[in-house]
Tab-separated table of C-alpha atoms and ligand atoms in Angstrom:
chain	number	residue	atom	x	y	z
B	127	UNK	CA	0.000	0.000	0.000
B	128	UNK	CA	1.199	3.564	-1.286
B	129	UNK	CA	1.392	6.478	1.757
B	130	UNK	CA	-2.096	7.970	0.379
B	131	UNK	CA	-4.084	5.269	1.123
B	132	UNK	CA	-2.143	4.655	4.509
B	133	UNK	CA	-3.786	7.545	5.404
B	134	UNK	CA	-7.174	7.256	3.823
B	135	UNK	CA	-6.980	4.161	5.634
B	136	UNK	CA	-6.469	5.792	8.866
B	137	UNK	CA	-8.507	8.442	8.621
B	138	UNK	CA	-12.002	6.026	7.441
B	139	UNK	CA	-10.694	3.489	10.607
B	140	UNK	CA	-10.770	6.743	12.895
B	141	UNK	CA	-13.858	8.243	11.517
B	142	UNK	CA	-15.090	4.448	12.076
B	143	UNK	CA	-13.889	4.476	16.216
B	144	UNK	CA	-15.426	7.698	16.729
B	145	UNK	CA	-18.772	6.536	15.899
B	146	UNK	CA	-18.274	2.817	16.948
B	147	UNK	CA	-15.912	3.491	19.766
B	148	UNK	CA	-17.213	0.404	21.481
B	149	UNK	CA	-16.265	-1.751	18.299
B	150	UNK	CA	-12.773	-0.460	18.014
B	151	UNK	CA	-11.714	-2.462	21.604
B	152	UNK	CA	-11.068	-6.064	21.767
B	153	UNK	CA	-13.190	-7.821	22.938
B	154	UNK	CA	-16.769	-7.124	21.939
B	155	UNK	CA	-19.842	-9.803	22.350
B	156	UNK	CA	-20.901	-11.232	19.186
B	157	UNK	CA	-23.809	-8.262	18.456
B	158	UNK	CA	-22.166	-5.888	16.994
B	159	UNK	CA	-24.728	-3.343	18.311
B	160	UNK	CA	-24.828	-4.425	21.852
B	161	UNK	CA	-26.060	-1.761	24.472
B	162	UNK	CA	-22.898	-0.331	26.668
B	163	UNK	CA	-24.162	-1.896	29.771
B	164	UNK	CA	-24.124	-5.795	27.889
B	165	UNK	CA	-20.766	-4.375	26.413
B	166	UNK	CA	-19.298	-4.038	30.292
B	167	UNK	CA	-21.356	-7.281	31.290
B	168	UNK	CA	-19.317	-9.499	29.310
B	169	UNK	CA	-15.854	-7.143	29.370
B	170	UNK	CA	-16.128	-7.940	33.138
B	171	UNK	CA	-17.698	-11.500	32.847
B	172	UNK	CA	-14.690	-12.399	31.246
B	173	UNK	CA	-12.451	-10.425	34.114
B	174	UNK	CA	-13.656	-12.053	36.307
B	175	UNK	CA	-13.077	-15.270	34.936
B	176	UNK	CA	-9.678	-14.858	37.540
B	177	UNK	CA	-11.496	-14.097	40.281
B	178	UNK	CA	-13.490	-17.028	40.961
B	179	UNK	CA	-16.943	-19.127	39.608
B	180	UNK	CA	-20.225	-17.327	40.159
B	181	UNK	CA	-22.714	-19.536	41.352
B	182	UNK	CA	-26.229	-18.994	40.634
B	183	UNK	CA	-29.588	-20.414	41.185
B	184	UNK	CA	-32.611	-20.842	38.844
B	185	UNK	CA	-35.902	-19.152	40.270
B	186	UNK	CA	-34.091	-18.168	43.873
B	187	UNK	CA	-36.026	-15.498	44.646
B	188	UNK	CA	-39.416	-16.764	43.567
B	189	UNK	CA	-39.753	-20.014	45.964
B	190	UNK	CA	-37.643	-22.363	47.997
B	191	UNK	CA	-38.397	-25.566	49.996
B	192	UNK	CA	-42.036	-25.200	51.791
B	193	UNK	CA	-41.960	-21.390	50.722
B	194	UNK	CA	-43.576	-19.314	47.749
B	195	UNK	CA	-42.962	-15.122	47.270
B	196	UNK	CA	-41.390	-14.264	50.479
B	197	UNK	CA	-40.031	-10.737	49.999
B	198	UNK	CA	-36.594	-10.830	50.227
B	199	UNK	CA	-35.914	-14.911	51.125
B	200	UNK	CA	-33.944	-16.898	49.227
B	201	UNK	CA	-32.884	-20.696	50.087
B	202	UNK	CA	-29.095	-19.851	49.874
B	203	UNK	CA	-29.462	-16.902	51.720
B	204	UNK	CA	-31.580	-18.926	54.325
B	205	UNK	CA	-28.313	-21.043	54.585
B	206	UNK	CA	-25.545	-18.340	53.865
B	207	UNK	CA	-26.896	-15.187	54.644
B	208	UNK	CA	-25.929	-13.824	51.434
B	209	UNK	CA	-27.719	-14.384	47.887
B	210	UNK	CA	-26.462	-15.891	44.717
B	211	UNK	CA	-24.310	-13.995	42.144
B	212	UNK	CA	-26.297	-15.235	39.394
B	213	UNK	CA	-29.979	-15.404	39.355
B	214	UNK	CA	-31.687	-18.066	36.090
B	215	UNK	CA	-35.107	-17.110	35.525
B	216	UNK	CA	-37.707	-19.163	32.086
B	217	UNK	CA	-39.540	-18.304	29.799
B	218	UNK	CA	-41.791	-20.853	28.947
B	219	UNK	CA	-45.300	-20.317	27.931
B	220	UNK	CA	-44.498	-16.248	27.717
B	221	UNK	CA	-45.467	-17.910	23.991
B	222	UNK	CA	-48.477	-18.892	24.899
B	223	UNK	CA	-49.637	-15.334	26.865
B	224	UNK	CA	-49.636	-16.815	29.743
B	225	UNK	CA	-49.752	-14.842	32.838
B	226	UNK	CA	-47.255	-17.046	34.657
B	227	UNK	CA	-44.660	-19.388	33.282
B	228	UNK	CA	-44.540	-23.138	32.833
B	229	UNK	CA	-43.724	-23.482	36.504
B	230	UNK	CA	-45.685	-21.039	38.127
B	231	UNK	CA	-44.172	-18.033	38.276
B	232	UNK	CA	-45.914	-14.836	37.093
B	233	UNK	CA	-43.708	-12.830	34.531
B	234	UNK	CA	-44.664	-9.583	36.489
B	235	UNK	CA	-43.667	-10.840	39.529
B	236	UNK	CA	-40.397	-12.014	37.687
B	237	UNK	CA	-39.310	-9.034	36.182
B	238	UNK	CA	-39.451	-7.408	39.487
B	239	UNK	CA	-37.086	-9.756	40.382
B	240	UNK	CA	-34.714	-9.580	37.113
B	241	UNK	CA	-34.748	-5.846	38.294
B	242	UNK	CA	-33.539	-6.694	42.089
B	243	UNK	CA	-30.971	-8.838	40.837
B	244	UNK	CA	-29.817	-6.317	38.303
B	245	UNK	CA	-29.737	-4.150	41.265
B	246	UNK	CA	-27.630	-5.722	43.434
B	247	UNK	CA	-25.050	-6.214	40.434
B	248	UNK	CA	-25.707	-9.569	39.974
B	249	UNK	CA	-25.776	-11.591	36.511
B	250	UNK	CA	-29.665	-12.097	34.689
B	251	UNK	CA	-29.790	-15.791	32.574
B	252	UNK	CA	-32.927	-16.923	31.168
B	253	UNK	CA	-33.806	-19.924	29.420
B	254	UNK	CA	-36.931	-21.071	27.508
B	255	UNK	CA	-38.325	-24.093	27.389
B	256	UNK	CA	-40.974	-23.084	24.581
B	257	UNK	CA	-43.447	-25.729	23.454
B	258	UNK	CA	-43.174	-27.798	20.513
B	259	UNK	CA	-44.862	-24.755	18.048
B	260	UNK	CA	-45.754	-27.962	15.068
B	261	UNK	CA	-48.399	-29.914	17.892
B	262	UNK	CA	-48.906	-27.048	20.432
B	263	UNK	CA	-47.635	-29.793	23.056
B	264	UNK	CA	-44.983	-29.435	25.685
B	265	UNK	CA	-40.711	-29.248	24.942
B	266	UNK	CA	-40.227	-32.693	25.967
B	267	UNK	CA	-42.482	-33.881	23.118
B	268	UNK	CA	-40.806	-33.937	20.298
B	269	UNK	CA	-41.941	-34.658	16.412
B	270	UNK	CA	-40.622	-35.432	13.511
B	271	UNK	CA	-40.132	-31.895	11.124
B	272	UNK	CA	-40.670	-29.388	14.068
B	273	UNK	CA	-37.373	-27.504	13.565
B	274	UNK	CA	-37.675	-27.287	9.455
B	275	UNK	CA	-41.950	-26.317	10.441
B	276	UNK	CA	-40.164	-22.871	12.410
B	277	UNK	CA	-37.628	-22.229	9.846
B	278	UNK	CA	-38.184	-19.779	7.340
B	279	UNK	CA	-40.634	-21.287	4.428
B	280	UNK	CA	-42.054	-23.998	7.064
B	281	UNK	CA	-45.543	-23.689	7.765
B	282	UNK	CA	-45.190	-22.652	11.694
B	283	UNK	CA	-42.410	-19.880	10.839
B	284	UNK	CA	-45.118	-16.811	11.171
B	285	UNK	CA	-45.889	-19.166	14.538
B	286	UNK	CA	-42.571	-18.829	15.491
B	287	UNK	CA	-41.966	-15.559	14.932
B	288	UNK	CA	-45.055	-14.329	16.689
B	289	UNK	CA	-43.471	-16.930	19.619
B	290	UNK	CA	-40.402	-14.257	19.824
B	291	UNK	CA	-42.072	-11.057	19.921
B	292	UNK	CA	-43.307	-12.206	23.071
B	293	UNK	CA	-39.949	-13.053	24.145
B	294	UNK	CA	-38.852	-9.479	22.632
B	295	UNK	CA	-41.811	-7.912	24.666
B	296	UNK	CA	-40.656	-9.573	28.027
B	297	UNK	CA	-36.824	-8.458	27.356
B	298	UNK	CA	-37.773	-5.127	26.003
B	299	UNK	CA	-39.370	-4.255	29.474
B	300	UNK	CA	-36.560	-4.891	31.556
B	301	UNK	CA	-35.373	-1.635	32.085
B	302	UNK	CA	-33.049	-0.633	34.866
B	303	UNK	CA	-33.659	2.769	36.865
B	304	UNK	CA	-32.376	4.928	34.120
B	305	UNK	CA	-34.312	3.150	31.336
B	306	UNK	CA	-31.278	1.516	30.445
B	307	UNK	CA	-32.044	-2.127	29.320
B	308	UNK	CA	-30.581	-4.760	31.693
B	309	UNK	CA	-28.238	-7.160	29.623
B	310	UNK	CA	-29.416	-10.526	29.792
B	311	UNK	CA	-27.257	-14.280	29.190
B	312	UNK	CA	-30.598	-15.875	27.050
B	313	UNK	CA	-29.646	-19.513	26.440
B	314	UNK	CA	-32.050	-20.945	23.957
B	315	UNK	CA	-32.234	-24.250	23.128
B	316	UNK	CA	-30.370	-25.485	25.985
B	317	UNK	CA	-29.099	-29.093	26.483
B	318	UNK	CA	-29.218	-29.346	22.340
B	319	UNK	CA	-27.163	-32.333	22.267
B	320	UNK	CA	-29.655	-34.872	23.870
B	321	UNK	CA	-33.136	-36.006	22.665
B	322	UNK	CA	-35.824	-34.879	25.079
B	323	UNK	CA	-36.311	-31.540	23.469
B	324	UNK	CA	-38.283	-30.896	20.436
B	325	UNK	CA	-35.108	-29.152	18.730
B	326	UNK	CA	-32.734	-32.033	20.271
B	327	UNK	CA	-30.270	-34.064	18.330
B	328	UNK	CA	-31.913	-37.173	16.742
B	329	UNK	CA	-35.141	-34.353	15.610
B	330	UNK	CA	-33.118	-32.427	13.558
B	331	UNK	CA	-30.278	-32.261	11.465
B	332	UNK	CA	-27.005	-30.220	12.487
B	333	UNK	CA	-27.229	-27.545	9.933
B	334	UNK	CA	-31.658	-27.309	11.081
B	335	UNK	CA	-30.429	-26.579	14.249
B	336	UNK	CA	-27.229	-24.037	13.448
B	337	UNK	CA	-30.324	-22.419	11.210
B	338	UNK	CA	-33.285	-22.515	14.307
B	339	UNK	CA	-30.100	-20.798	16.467
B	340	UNK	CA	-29.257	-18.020	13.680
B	341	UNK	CA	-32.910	-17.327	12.814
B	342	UNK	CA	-33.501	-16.516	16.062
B	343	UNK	CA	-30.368	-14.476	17.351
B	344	UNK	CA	-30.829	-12.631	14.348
B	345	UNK	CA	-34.813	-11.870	14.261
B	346	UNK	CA	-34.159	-10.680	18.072
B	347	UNK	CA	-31.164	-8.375	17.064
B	348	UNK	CA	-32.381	-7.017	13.160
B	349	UNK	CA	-36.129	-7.487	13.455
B	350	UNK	CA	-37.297	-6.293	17.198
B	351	UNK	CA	-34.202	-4.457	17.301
B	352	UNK	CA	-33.026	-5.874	20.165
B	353	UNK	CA	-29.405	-5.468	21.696
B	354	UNK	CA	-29.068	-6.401	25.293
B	355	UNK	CA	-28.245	-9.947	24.968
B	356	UNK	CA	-25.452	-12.076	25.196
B	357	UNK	CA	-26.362	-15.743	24.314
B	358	UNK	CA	-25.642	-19.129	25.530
B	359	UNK	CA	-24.895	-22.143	23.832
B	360	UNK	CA	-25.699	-25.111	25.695
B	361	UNK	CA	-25.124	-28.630	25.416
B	362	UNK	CA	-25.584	-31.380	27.914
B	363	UNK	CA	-22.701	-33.625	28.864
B	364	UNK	CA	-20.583	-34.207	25.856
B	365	UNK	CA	-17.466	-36.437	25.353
B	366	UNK	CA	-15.581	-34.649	22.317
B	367	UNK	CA	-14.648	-31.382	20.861
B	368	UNK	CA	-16.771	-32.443	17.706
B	369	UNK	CA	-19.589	-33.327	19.707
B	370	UNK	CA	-19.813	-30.250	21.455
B	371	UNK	CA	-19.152	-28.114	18.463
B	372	UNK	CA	-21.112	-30.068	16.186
B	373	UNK	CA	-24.386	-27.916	16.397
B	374	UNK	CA	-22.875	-24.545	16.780
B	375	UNK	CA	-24.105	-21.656	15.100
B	376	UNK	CA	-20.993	-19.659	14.512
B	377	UNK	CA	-19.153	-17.025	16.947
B	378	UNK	CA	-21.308	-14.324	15.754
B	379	UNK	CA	-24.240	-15.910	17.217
B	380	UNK	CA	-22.811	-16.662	20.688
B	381	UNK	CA	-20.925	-15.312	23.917
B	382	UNK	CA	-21.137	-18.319	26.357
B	383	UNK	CA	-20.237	-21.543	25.570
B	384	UNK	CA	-21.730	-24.067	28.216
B	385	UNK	CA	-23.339	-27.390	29.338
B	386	UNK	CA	-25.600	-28.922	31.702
B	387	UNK	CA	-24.679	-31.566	33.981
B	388	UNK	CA	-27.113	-33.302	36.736
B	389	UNK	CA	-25.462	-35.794	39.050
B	390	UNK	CA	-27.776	-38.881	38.816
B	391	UNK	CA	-26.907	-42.822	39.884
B	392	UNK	CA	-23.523	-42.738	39.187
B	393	UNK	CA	-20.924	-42.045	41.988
B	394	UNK	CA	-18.931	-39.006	43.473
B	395	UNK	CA	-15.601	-39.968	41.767
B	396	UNK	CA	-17.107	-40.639	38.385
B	397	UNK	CA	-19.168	-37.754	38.887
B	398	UNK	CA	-15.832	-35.206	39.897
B	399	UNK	CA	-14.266	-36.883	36.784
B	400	UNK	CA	-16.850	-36.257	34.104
B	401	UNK	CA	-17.451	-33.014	35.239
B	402	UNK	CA	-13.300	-31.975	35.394
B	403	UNK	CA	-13.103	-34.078	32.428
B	404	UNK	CA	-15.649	-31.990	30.317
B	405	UNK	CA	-14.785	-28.519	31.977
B	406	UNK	CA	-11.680	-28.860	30.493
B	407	UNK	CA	-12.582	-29.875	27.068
B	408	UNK	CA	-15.314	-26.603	27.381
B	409	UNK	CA	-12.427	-24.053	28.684
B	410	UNK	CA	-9.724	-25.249	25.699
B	411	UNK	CA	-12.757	-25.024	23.367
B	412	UNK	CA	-14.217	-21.453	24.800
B	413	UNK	CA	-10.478	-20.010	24.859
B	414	UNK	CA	-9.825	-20.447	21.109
B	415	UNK	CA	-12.730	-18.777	20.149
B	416	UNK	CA	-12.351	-16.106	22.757
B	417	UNK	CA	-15.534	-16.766	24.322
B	418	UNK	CA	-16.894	-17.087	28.229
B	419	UNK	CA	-16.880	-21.164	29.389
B	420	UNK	CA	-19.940	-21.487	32.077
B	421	UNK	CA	-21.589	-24.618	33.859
B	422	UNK	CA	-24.877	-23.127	32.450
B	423	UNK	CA	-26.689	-25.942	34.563
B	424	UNK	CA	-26.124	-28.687	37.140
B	425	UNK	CA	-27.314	-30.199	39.899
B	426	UNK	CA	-27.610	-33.358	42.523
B	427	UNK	CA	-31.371	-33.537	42.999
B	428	UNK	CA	-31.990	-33.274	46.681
B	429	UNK	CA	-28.544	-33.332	47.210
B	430	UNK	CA	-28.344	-36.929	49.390
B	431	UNK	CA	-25.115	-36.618	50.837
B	432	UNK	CA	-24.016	-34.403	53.363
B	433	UNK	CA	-20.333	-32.986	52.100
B	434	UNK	CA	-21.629	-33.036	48.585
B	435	UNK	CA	-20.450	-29.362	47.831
B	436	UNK	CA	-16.951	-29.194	49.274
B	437	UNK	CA	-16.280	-33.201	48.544
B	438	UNK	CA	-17.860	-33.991	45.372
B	439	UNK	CA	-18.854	-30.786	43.261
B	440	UNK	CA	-16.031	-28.125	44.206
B	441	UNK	CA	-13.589	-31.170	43.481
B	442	UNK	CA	-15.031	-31.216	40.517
B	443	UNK	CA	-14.576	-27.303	39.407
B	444	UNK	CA	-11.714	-25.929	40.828
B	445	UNK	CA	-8.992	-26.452	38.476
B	446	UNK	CA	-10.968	-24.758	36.589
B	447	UNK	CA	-11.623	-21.253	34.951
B	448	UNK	CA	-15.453	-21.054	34.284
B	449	UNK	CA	-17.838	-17.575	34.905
B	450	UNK	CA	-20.691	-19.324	36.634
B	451	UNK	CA	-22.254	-22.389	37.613
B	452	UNK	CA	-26.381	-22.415	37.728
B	453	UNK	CA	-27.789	-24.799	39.899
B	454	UNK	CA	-31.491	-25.663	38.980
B	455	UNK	CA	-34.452	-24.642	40.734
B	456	UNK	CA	-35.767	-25.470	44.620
B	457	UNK	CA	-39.069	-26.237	43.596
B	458	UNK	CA	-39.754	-28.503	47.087
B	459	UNK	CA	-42.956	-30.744	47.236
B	460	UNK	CA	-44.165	-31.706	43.561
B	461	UNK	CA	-47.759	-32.263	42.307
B	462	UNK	CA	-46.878	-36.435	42.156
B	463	UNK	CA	-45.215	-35.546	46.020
B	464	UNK	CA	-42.243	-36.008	44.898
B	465	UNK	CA	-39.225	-33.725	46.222
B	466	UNK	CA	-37.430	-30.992	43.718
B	467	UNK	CA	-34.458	-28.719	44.523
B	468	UNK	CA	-30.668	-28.548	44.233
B	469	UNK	CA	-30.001	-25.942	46.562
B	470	UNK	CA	-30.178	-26.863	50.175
B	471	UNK	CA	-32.429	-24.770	52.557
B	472	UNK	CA	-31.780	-24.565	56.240
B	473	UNK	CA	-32.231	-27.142	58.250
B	474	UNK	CA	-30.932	-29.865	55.189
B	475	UNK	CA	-28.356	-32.742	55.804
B	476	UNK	CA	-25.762	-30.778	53.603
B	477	UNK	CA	-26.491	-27.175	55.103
B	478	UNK	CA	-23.256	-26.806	56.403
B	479	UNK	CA	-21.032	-28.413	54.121
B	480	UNK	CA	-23.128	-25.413	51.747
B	481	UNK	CA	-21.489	-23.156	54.194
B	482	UNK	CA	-17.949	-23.786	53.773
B	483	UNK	CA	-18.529	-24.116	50.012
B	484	UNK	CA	-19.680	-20.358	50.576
B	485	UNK	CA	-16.473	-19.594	52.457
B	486	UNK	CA	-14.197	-20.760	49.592
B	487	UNK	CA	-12.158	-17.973	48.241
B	488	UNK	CA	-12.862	-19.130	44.837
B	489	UNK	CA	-16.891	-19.111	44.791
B	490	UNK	CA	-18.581	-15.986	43.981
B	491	UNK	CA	-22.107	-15.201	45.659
B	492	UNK	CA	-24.103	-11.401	45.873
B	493	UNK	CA	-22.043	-9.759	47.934
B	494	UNK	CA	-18.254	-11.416	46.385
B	495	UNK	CA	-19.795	-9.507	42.950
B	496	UNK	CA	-21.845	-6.084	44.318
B	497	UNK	CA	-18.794	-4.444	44.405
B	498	UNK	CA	-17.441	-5.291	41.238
B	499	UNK	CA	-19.590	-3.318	39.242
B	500	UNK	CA	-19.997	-5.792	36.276
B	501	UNK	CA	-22.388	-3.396	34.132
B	502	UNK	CA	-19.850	-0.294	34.884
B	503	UNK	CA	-16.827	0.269	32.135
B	504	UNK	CA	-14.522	0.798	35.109
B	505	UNK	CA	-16.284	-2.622	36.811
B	506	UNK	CA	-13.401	-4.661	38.830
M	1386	BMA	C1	-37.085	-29.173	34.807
M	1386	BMA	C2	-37.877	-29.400	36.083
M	1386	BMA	C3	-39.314	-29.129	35.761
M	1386	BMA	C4	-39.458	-27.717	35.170
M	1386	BMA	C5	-38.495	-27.496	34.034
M	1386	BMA	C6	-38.511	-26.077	33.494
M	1386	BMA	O1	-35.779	-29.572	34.920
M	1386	BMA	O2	-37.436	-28.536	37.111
M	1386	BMA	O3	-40.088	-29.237	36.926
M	1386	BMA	O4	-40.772	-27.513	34.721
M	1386	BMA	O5	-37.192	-27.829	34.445
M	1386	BMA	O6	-38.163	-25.140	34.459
């Protein structure tokens, strides 16, 4: 290149900066139009990948064991004294109008939530487990041609659509106190790799599924115009790179690169293996493509063994580099009377060992993250 168009160079890339100045930094989430406060979110997120793991609990301020909307309770704060630094909130049936979600919980009452947890400084994720938009049944009942009905050209696309400006309606009204939209982690078609989902694995081909992910980043970013969002991929437990990758929309499409992982009949030490294991594969796979590793999910449901946390689990993460772990919601009693929760709430057999997990240096709850100003440029 000749000196003159050195400098016409320079002077279109600084014209550029001084209307993107955002743009012109590193590291910048995959929407190129993302709001300054989801620009700081995941600046800091990955910051404070040093620091420690944020743990986080679906539905935590909603209900606990034996307790529903209880201002200001919380299971782990029962137990700790101190509340999660992530908070996991769903969507489903927002597509249906529904007043309250698939489990219960009214979306008013949960945005005034999203807004207390945005509040405090802590980190918003929200999932969706949307119903199967081809038979108008749940998410766990899949059918054949679902994904390629929602995709543009398939009869249940203007379905679809009309499914996400819901969604867009719920995100657009979660405003903090200056109007400011509160960046949200919205993990869509979580757990991708397994079958019990509508858009799982053996109901759709890779490339439906990269499609059903773009189509819907990009109506909620170019159509509803919405930029406050950093999304999650999500797999379940995976064994290979190629498994975990196989699905994956592309970086533009996603920020966090996660899986789920639920502690069932197998034992402690297979359990701590699998999981360090996998978190490695995740972290080598998330740090060549520059994005932020999370345990989106896990759990041990009603968590039968007394040391679990400090023994089993913590064994399990902390060689490990990883923004958050999410542990799945304390629903208590069931309608069939059976038990639901993978927190523990005071008075349970692994109460204490919950404690000294909260102790470690390396676990990040509310008030580890309130002063670290994650939605701040200067956050840290
Ligand atoms: C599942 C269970 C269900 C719940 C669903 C969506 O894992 O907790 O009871 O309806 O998640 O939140």
């Amino acid at each position: 290149m000749n000196n003159s168009w050195n400098k016409r160079c320079c002077a279109l890339l600084l014209l550029f900066c001084s209307t993107h100045p955002a743009m012109c930094q590193n590291d910048f989430p995959s929407d190129g139009k993302a709001t300054p406060a989801t620009v700081n979110l995941y600046r800091n997120l990955k910051k404070l990948l040093t620091a420690g793991i944020m743990i986080g609990h679906q539905d935590d301020m909603a209900y606990g064991v034996n307790w529903k909307y209880e201002k200001g309770r919380s299971d782990v704060k029962d137990v700790t004294g101190d509340f999660p630094a992530v908070f996991g909130w769903e969507l489903g049936h927002i597509e249906l109008d529904s007043k309250v979600n698939l489990d219960s919980v009214p979306f008013d009452k949960m945005l005034e939530f999203i807004k207390e947890g945005y509040e405090m400084g802590a980190v918003i994720t929200v999932s969706w487990h949307l119903n199967n938009p081809l038979t108008g049944k749940s998410a766990w009942e899949p059918a054949a041609g679902t994904v390629a009905s929602v995709l543009p050209g398939g009869e249940k696309n203007n379905l679809y659509k009309n499914w996400l400006d819901k969604v867009a309606g719920f995100l657009n009204s979660l405003k903090g106190k200056k109007g400011e939209f509160i960046p949200v982690i919205f993990r869509p078609f979580h757990e991708l790799n397994g079958s019990w989902f509508w858009w799982g694995k053996n109901h759709c081909t890779p490339d439906q599924l990269k499609q059903l992910y773009r189509f819907t980043v990009d109506y909620l970013r170019n159509e509803k115009n919405i930029h406050h969002l950093l999304f999650a991929y999500n797999t379940d437990r995976f064994a290979t790179k190629e498994e975990y990758l196989e699905r994956y929309p592309g970086d533009e499409y996603v920020d966090v690169m996660g899986f789920d992982i639920y502690q069932r009949n197998e034992g402690n030490k297979k359990f701590i293996d699998e999981l360090d294991k996998t978190l490695t594969t995740l972290e080598s796979i998330a740090d060549a493509k520059k994005k932020i590793p999370a345990l989106t999910e896990f759990g041990y449901g009603t968590v039968p063994d007394s040391s679990w946390w400090t023994k089993t689990l913590w064994q399990g993460l902390r060689n490990h580099k990883i923004s958050y772990a999410l542990a799945w919601r304390n629903a208590g009693k069931e309608a069939g009377g059976e038990m639901e929760f993978y927190m523990p709430y005071k008075g349970h057999l692994s109460e204490n060992d919950f404690k000294s997990f909260y102790r470690l240096k390396k676990t990040l709850f509310g008030n580890d993250i309130k002063g670290k100003h994650i939605y701040k440029p200067t956050g840290l």
